[in-house]
PDB file of C-alpha atoms in Angstrom:
ATOM      1  CA  GLU A   1       0.103  -0.344   0.064  1.00 89.00           C
ATOM      2  CA  VAL A   2       0.969   3.439  -0.773  1.00 90.00           C
ATOM      3  CA  GLN A   3       1.919   5.568   2.187  1.00 94.00           C
ATOM      4  CA  LEU A   4       3.024   9.346   2.541  1.00 96.00           C
ATOM      5  CA  VAL A   5       3.366  10.516   6.427  1.00 97.00           C
ATOM      6  CA  GLU A   6       3.908  14.365   7.407  1.00 97.00           C
ATOM      7  CA  SER A   7       4.946  15.255  10.362  1.00 97.00           C
ATOM      8  CA  GLY A   8       6.611  17.760  12.673  1.00 97.00           C
ATOM      9  CA  GLY A   9       3.523  19.826  11.989  1.00 97.00           C
ATOM     10  CA  GLY A  10       2.419  22.434  14.863  1.00 97.00           C
ATOM     11  CA  LEU A  11       2.043  25.768  16.197  1.00 98.00           C
ATOM     12  CA  VAL A  12       5.960  28.273  15.872  1.00 98.00           C
ATOM     13  CA  LYS A  13       6.400  31.843  16.543  1.00 98.00           C
ATOM     14  CA  PRO A  14       6.126  34.192  13.207  1.00 98.00           C
ATOM     15  CA  GLY A  15       9.566  34.392  12.622  1.00 98.00           C
ATOM     16  CA  GLY A  16      10.076  30.750  14.053  1.00 98.00           C
ATOM     17  CA  SER A  17      10.990  27.564  11.963  1.00 98.00           C
ATOM     18  CA  LEU A  18       9.857  24.760  11.220  1.00 98.00           C
ATOM     19  CA  ARG A  19      10.485  21.290   9.650  1.00 98.00           C
ATOM     20  CA  LEU A  20       8.095  18.985   8.168  1.00 98.00           C
ATOM     21  CA  SER A  21       9.130  15.848   7.103  1.00 98.00           C
ATOM     22  CA  CYS A  22       7.435  12.907   4.651  1.00 97.00           C
ATOM     23  CA  ALA A  23       7.960   9.467   5.199  1.00 96.00           C
ATOM     24  CA  ALA A  24       7.593   7.725   2.054  1.00 95.00           C
ATOM     25  CA  SER A  25       6.534   3.500   2.058  1.00 93.00           C
ATOM     26  CA  GLY A  26       4.838   1.062  -0.509  1.00 92.00           C
ATOM     27  CA  PHE A  27       6.566   3.095  -3.781  1.00 87.00           C
ATOM     28  CA  THR A  28       9.934   3.932  -5.532  1.00 87.00           C
ATOM     29  CA  PHE A  29      10.361   6.964  -3.868  1.00 87.00           C
ATOM     30  CA  SER A  30      13.923   7.261  -5.581  1.00 89.00           C
ATOM     31  CA  THR A  31      11.602   6.985  -8.960  1.00 91.00           C
ATOM     32  CA  TYR A  32       9.245  10.102  -7.790  1.00 93.00           C
ATOM     33  CA  SER A  33       9.663  13.427  -7.942  1.00 95.00           C
ATOM     34  CA  ILE A  34       7.947  15.135  -4.728  1.00 96.00           C
ATOM     35  CA  THR A  35       5.912  17.702  -4.260  1.00 97.00           C
ATOM     36  CA  TRP A  36       4.282  19.881  -0.640  1.00 98.00           C
ATOM     37  CA  VAL A  37       0.952  21.720  -1.617  1.00 98.00           C
ATOM     38  CA  ARG A  38      -0.355  23.826   0.984  1.00 98.00           C
ATOM     39  CA  GLN A  39      -3.781  24.839   2.148  1.00 98.00           C
ATOM     40  CA  SER A  40      -4.859  27.160   3.789  1.00 97.00           C
ATOM     41  CA  PRO A  41      -7.566  27.435   6.707  1.00 94.00           C
ATOM     42  CA  GLY A  42     -11.142  27.297   4.304  1.00 93.00           C
ATOM     43  CA  GLY A  43      -9.134  28.354   1.336  1.00 96.00           C
ATOM     44  CA  GLY A  44      -7.914  26.470  -1.976  1.00 96.00           C
ATOM     45  CA  LEU A  45      -4.600  24.417  -2.549  1.00 98.00           C
ATOM     46  CA  GLU A  46      -1.110  26.737  -3.714  1.00 97.00           C
ATOM     47  CA  TRP A  47       1.731  24.570  -4.783  1.00 97.00           C
ATOM     48  CA  VAL A  48       4.795  25.651  -2.278  1.00 98.00           C
ATOM     49  CA  SER A  49       7.743  23.775  -3.924  1.00 97.00           C
ATOM     50  CA  SER A  50       8.985  20.438  -5.945  1.00 96.00           C
ATOM     51  CA  THR A  51      11.786  18.327  -6.685  1.00 96.00           C
ATOM     52  CA  SER A  52      12.640  15.764  -9.271  1.00 95.00           C
ATOM     53  CA  SER A  53      13.621  11.780  -8.828  1.00 93.00           C
ATOM     54  CA  THR A  54      16.621  12.557  -8.346  1.00 93.00           C
ATOM     55  CA  SER A  55      17.648  16.019  -6.888  1.00 92.00           C
ATOM     56  CA  ASP A  56      18.903  17.723  -9.494  1.00 94.00           C
ATOM     57  CA  TYR A  57      15.770  20.492  -9.821  1.00 94.00           C
ATOM     58  CA  ILE A  58      14.242  21.852  -7.515  1.00 96.00           C
ATOM     59  CA  TYR A  59      11.593  24.527  -7.942  1.00 96.00           C
ATOM     60  CA  TYR A  60       9.771  27.367  -5.591  1.00 97.00           C
ATOM     61  CA  ALA A  61       7.171  29.286  -5.125  1.00 96.00           C
ATOM     62  CA  ASP A  62       7.733  32.789  -5.534  1.00 94.00           C
ATOM     63  CA  SER A  63       5.826  33.355  -2.212  1.00 96.00           C
ATOM     64  CA  VAL A  64       8.217  30.857  -0.506  1.00 98.00           C
ATOM     65  CA  LYS A  65      12.005  31.334  -1.677  1.00 97.00           C
ATOM     66  CA  GLY A  66      14.837  32.292  -0.170  1.00 97.00           C
ATOM     67  CA  ARG A  67      12.381  30.827   3.382  1.00 98.00           C
ATOM     68  CA  PHE A  68      12.050  27.510   2.298  1.00 98.00           C
ATOM     69  CA  THR A  69      13.779  24.805   1.636  1.00 98.00           C
ATOM     70  CA  ILE A  70      12.807  21.221  -0.005  1.00 97.00           C
ATOM     71  CA  SER A  71      15.467  17.700   0.122  1.00 95.00           C
ATOM     72  CA  ARG A  72      15.216  14.318   0.394  1.00 94.00           C
ATOM     73  CA  ASP A  73      16.998  11.789   1.783  1.00 94.00           C
ATOM     74  CA  TYR A  74      17.460   8.360   0.317  1.00 93.00           C
ATOM     75  CA  ALA A  75      17.755   5.662   2.251  1.00 94.00           C
ATOM     76  CA  LYS A  76      15.033   6.781   4.591  1.00 94.00           C
ATOM     77  CA  ASN A  77      12.635   7.528   1.663  1.00 94.00           C
ATOM     78  CA  SER A  78      11.898  10.536   2.895  1.00 95.00           C
ATOM     79  CA  LEU A  79      11.584  14.179   2.457  1.00 95.00           C
ATOM     80  CA  TYR A  80      11.495  16.951   4.178  1.00 97.00           C
ATOM     81  CA  LEU A  81      11.070  20.919   4.412  1.00 98.00           C
ATOM     82  CA  GLN A  82      13.081  23.493   6.301  1.00 98.00           C
ATOM     83  CA  MET A  83      10.640  26.344   7.042  1.00 98.00           C
ATOM     84  CA  ASN A  84      12.678  29.546   7.680  1.00 98.00           C
ATOM     85  CA  SER A  85      11.519  32.938   8.906  1.00 98.00           C
ATOM     86  CA  LEU A  86       7.473  32.159   8.959  1.00 98.00           C
ATOM     87  CA  ARG A  87       5.009  34.346   8.406  1.00 98.00           C
ATOM     88  CA  ALA A  88       1.383  34.062   9.870  1.00 98.00           C
ATOM     89  CA  GLU A  89       0.504  33.723   5.633  1.00 97.00           C
ATOM     90  CA  ASP A  90       1.973  30.541   6.540  1.00 98.00           C
ATOM     91  CA  THR A  91      -0.589  29.054   8.146  1.00 98.00           C
ATOM     92  CA  ALA A  92      -1.786  26.486   6.312  1.00 98.00           C
ATOM     93  CA  ILE A  93      -1.894  22.028   6.136  1.00 98.00           C
ATOM     94  CA  TYR A  94       1.103  21.169   4.159  1.00 98.00           C
ATOM     95  CA  PHE A  95       0.780  18.391   1.552  1.00 98.00           C
ATOM     96  CA  CYS A  96       3.366  16.260   0.740  1.00 97.00           C
ATOM     97  CA  ALA A  97       2.627  14.767  -2.633  1.00 97.00           C
ATOM     98  CA  GLY A  98       4.481  11.708  -5.532  1.00 94.00           C
ATOM     99  CA  GLY A  99       4.161  11.888  -8.755  1.00 93.00           C
ATOM    100  CA  ASP A 100       5.862  13.736 -11.828  1.00 90.00           C
ATOM    101  CA  TYR A 101       5.641  17.676 -13.173  1.00 90.00           C
ATOM    102  CA  GLY A 102       5.496  19.015 -16.130  1.00 88.00           C
ATOM    103  CA  ASP A 103       2.736  20.719 -17.767  1.00 88.00           C
ATOM    104  CA  TYR A 104       0.881  20.363 -15.194  1.00 90.00           C
ATOM    105  CA  LEU A 105       1.331  18.650 -11.903  1.00 93.00           C
ATOM    106  CA  ARG A 106      -0.105  14.819 -11.698  1.00 95.00           C
ATOM    107  CA  LEU A 107      -0.011  14.290  -8.029  1.00 96.00           C
ATOM    108  CA  ASP A 108      -0.701  10.123  -7.477  1.00 94.00           C
ATOM    109  CA  TYR A 109      -0.294   9.596  -3.778  1.00 95.00           C
ATOM    110  CA  TRP A 110      -0.777  12.265  -1.264  1.00 97.00           C
ATOM    111  CA  GLY A 111      -0.170  11.849   2.793  1.00 97.00           C
ATOM    112  CA  GLN A 112      -3.064  13.779   4.898  1.00 96.00           C
ATOM    113  CA  GLY A 113      -1.444  16.657   5.932  1.00 97.00           C
ATOM    114  CA  ALA A 114      -0.089  18.620   8.647  1.00 98.00           C
ATOM    115  CA  LEU A 115      -1.187  21.578  10.105  1.00 98.00           C
ATOM    116  CA  VAL A 116       1.379  24.819  10.774  1.00 98.00           C
ATOM    117  CA  THR A 117       0.501  27.395  12.337  1.00 98.00           C
ATOM    118  CA  VAL A 118       1.868  30.552  12.388  1.00 98.00           C
ATOM    119  CA  SER A 119       0.972  32.463  15.271  1.00 97.00           C
ATOM    120  CA  SER A 120       2.168  34.497  17.616  1.00 96.00           C
TER     121      SER A 120
ATOM    122  CA  SER B   1      -4.758  36.037  -6.942  1.00 49.00           C
ATOM    123  CA  SER B   2      -4.702  32.865  -9.523  1.00 58.00           C
ATOM    124  CA  GLU B   3      -4.092  32.886 -12.382  1.00 91.00           C
ATOM    125  CA  LEU B   4      -6.244  29.725 -13.336  1.00 96.00           C
ATOM    126  CA  THR B   5     -10.772  31.400 -12.436  1.00 97.00           C
ATOM    127  CA  GLN B   6     -12.562  28.394 -10.879  1.00 98.00           C
ATOM    128  CA  ASP B   7     -16.441  29.114 -11.111  1.00 98.00           C
ATOM    129  CA  PRO B   8     -16.508  29.353  -7.229  1.00 97.00           C
ATOM    130  CA  ALA B   9     -19.543  27.421  -6.858  1.00 98.00           C
ATOM    131  CA  VAL B  10     -21.740  24.529  -9.607  1.00 98.00           C
ATOM    132  CA  SER B  11     -24.474  22.640  -8.717  1.00 98.00           C
ATOM    133  CA  VAL B  12     -25.869  19.115 -10.401  1.00 98.00           C
ATOM    134  CA  ALA B  13     -29.108  17.402 -10.107  1.00 98.00           C
ATOM    135  CA  LEU B  14     -28.057  13.870  -9.902  1.00 98.00           C
ATOM    136  CA  GLY B  15     -27.604  11.795 -12.821  1.00 98.00           C
ATOM    137  CA  GLN B  16     -27.266  14.450 -14.780  1.00 98.00           C
ATOM    138  CA  THR B  17     -24.275  16.196 -16.803  1.00 98.00           C
ATOM    139  CA  VAL B  18     -21.859  18.865 -15.340  1.00 98.00           C
ATOM    140  CA  ARG B  19     -19.094  20.857 -16.818  1.00 98.00           C
ATOM    141  CA  ILE B  20     -16.538  22.860 -13.946  1.00 98.00           C
ATOM    142  CA  THR B  21     -13.840  24.482 -16.578  1.00 98.00           C
ATOM    143  CA  CYS B  22     -10.721  26.178 -15.241  1.00 97.00           C
ATOM    144  CA  GLN B  23     -10.138  29.259 -17.316  1.00 97.00           C
ATOM    145  CA  GLY B  24      -6.191  31.185 -18.028  1.00 95.00           C
ATOM    146  CA  ASP B  25      -4.002  32.242 -21.134  1.00 94.00           C
ATOM    147  CA  SER B  26      -1.081  30.029 -19.935  1.00 92.00           C
ATOM    148  CA  LEU B  27      -3.839  26.532 -20.975  1.00 94.00           C
ATOM    149  CA  ARG B  28      -3.599  28.077 -24.186  1.00 94.00           C
ATOM    150  CA  ASN B  29       0.327  26.565 -24.452  1.00 92.00           C
ATOM    151  CA  TYR B  30       0.051  23.763 -21.005  1.00 92.00           C
ATOM    152  CA  PHE B  31      -2.674  20.617 -19.809  1.00 94.00           C
ATOM    153  CA  ALA B  32      -4.353  21.147 -16.924  1.00 95.00           C
ATOM    154  CA  SER B  33      -4.607  17.975 -14.018  1.00 97.00           C
ATOM    155  CA  TRP B  34      -7.769  18.062 -12.048  1.00 98.00           C
ATOM    156  CA  TYR B  35      -8.180  16.997  -8.314  1.00 98.00           C
ATOM    157  CA  GLN B  36     -11.195  16.445  -6.293  1.00 98.00           C
ATOM    158  CA  GLN B  37     -11.817  16.679  -2.879  1.00 98.00           C
ATOM    159  CA  LYS B  38     -13.825  15.867  -0.118  1.00 98.00           C
ATOM    160  CA  PRO B  39     -14.116  17.683   3.693  1.00 96.00           C
ATOM    161  CA  GLY B  40     -11.578  16.612   5.962  1.00 95.00           C
ATOM    162  CA  GLN B  41      -9.631  13.893   3.246  1.00 97.00           C
ATOM    163  CA  ALA B  42      -6.182  15.193   0.374  1.00 98.00           C
ATOM    164  CA  PRO B  43      -6.704  16.071  -2.368  1.00 98.00           C
ATOM    165  CA  LEU B  44      -7.427  12.780  -5.323  1.00 98.00           C
ATOM    166  CA  LEU B  45      -6.005  13.250  -8.187  1.00 98.00           C
ATOM    167  CA  VAL B  46      -9.195  12.056 -10.776  1.00 98.00           C
ATOM    168  CA  MET B  47      -6.945  13.290 -14.782  1.00 97.00           C
ATOM    169  CA  TYR B  48      -3.955  14.606 -16.015  1.00 96.00           C
ATOM    170  CA  SER B  49      -2.668  16.213 -19.655  1.00 91.00           C
ATOM    171  CA  GLN B  50      -6.297  17.401 -19.494  1.00 78.00           C
ATOM    172  CA  ASP B  51      -8.044  13.834 -20.293  1.00 92.00           C
ATOM    173  CA  THR B  52      -6.575  11.066 -18.934  1.00 95.00           C
ATOM    174  CA  ARG B  53      -8.343   9.583 -16.136  1.00 97.00           C
ATOM    175  CA  PRO B  54      -5.838   7.363 -13.720  1.00 96.00           C
ATOM    176  CA  SER B  55      -6.814   4.023 -12.785  1.00 95.00           C
ATOM    177  CA  GLY B  56      -9.166   3.681 -10.569  1.00 96.00           C
ATOM    178  CA  ILE B  57     -11.130   6.759 -12.008  1.00 98.00           C
ATOM    179  CA  PRO B  58     -14.683   6.064 -12.942  1.00 97.00           C
ATOM    180  CA  ASP B  59     -15.441   6.760 -16.590  1.00 97.00           C
ATOM    181  CA  ARG B  60     -18.026   9.294 -15.976  1.00 98.00           C
ATOM    182  CA  PHE B  61     -14.735  11.850 -15.476  1.00 98.00           C
ATOM    183  CA  SER B  62     -13.889  13.501 -18.863  1.00 97.00           C
ATOM    184  CA  GLY B  63     -11.844  16.420 -19.158  1.00 97.00           C
ATOM    185  CA  SER B  64     -11.596  18.692 -22.444  1.00 96.00           C
ATOM    186  CA  ARG B  65     -10.119  22.177 -23.298  1.00 95.00           C
ATOM    187  CA  SER B  66     -11.038  25.159 -25.802  1.00 95.00           C
ATOM    188  CA  GLY B  67      -8.722  27.850 -26.310  1.00 95.00           C
ATOM    189  CA  ASN B  68      -7.711  29.373 -22.873  1.00 96.00           C
ATOM    190  CA  THR B  69     -10.705  26.444 -21.056  1.00 97.00           C
ATOM    191  CA  ALA B  70     -10.123  23.773 -19.826  1.00 97.00           C
ATOM    192  CA  SER B  71     -12.532  21.194 -18.323  1.00 98.00           C
ATOM    193  CA  LEU B  72     -13.555  18.839 -16.366  1.00 98.00           C
ATOM    194  CA  THR B  73     -17.244  16.666 -17.185  1.00 98.00           C
ATOM    195  CA  ILE B  74     -19.433  14.299 -15.377  1.00 98.00           C
ATOM    196  CA  THR B  75     -22.007  12.314 -16.875  1.00 98.00           C
ATOM    197  CA  GLY B  76     -23.890  10.892 -14.207  1.00 98.00           C
ATOM    198  CA  THR B  77     -23.600  12.840 -11.509  1.00 98.00           C
ATOM    199  CA  GLN B  78     -23.799  10.659  -8.613  1.00 98.00           C
ATOM    200  CA  ALA B  79     -24.030  11.545  -4.604  1.00 98.00           C
ATOM    201  CA  GLU B  80     -20.072  10.521  -3.966  1.00 98.00           C
ATOM    202  CA  ASP B  81     -19.041  13.222  -6.347  1.00 98.00           C
ATOM    203  CA  GLU B  82     -19.747  16.653  -4.591  1.00 98.00           C
ATOM    204  CA  ALA B  83     -16.327  17.672  -3.533  1.00 98.00           C
ATOM    205  CA  ASP B  84     -14.074  20.524  -4.108  1.00 98.00           C
ATOM    206  CA  TYR B  85     -12.271  20.718  -7.503  1.00 98.00           C
ATOM    207  CA  TYR B  86      -9.653  21.919  -8.726  1.00 98.00           C
ATOM    208  CA  CYS B  87      -7.494  22.567 -11.899  1.00 97.00           C
ATOM    209  CA  ASN B  88      -3.933  22.903 -12.201  1.00 97.00           C
ATOM    210  CA  SER B  89      -1.505  23.384 -15.458  1.00 95.00           C
ATOM    211  CA  ARG B  90       1.767  25.948 -15.059  1.00 94.00           C
ATOM    212  CA  ASP B  91       1.814  29.226 -14.538  1.00 89.00           C
ATOM    213  CA  ILE B  92       1.922  31.947 -16.990  1.00 84.00           C
ATOM    214  CA  SER B  93       5.824  32.420 -16.838  1.00 83.00           C
ATOM    215  CA  GLY B  94       6.894  29.077 -18.341  1.00 71.00           C
ATOM    216  CA  ASN B  95       8.941  28.702 -15.337  1.00 81.00           C
ATOM    217  CA  HIS B  96       8.647  25.921 -13.727  1.00 85.00           C
ATOM    218  CA  ASN B  97       6.082  27.200 -11.548  1.00 92.00           C
ATOM    219  CA  TRP B  98       2.214  25.484 -10.907  1.00 95.00           C
ATOM    220  CA  VAL B  99      -1.269  27.172 -10.299  1.00 96.00           C
ATOM    221  CA  PHE B 100      -3.877  25.813  -9.306  1.00 97.00           C
ATOM    222  CA  GLY B 101      -7.485  27.570  -9.632  1.00 97.00           C
ATOM    223  CA  GLY B 102      -9.604  29.243  -6.186  1.00 97.00           C
ATOM    224  CA  GLY B 103     -11.867  25.223  -6.416  1.00 98.00           C
ATOM    225  CA  THR B 104     -15.394  24.725  -7.627  1.00 98.00           C
ATOM    226  CA  LYS B 105     -17.637  23.622  -5.266  1.00 98.00           C
ATOM    227  CA  LEU B 106     -20.546  20.833  -6.357  1.00 98.00           C
ATOM    228  CA  THR B 107     -23.176  20.572  -4.691  1.00 98.00           C
ATOM    229  CA  VAL B 108     -25.442  17.645  -6.349  1.00 98.00           C
ATOM    230  CA  LEU B 109     -29.256  17.914  -5.548  1.00 96.00           C
TER     231      LEU B 109
END
């Protein structure tokens, strides 16, 4: 069974940092591009960042560029999102998703999401 | 603001056909994907490459594109199709940035 399980969410003050983890199982992690998508409370979906299967190509939304860093540990079948200089507008559920990208995001597998709340 | 525009809400009678649209200049050059999201759940891919259904998605779902508009059509809508639907494509710049439409809440009457 394919599973993506996010962890590391929580409450953090503005300007603080948080690292989200995404543990993958049930599929060949090293052959999939992985993407982070977030959803603000009651809001729509927003693409955050994507990394290619080999980590050779990494892309960020302008809203997080310079503050967030995506990385993956192939030995642990895990993906990470290091979030620094957090702002109130970063408050959202963060989903990791496996699939591919090109004209569009083809995200076949999704985690259940991790809630990040940025508030003083 | 999203570069892909969707109607915020659409309703359809049970068993009828509904078309959910997504407009944006980038769609003239790029295909779209579509996601279904039910309350409290992660999104589910229901269409990609404009008109390709992933395994397990019923064939009552179909996709198309015309000009700057991508469409997701549900033929013979079922109660379980009630959900939010999001389109996705690259942004107009052509850079490796992707955008989602604002979402359409589908109500099945």
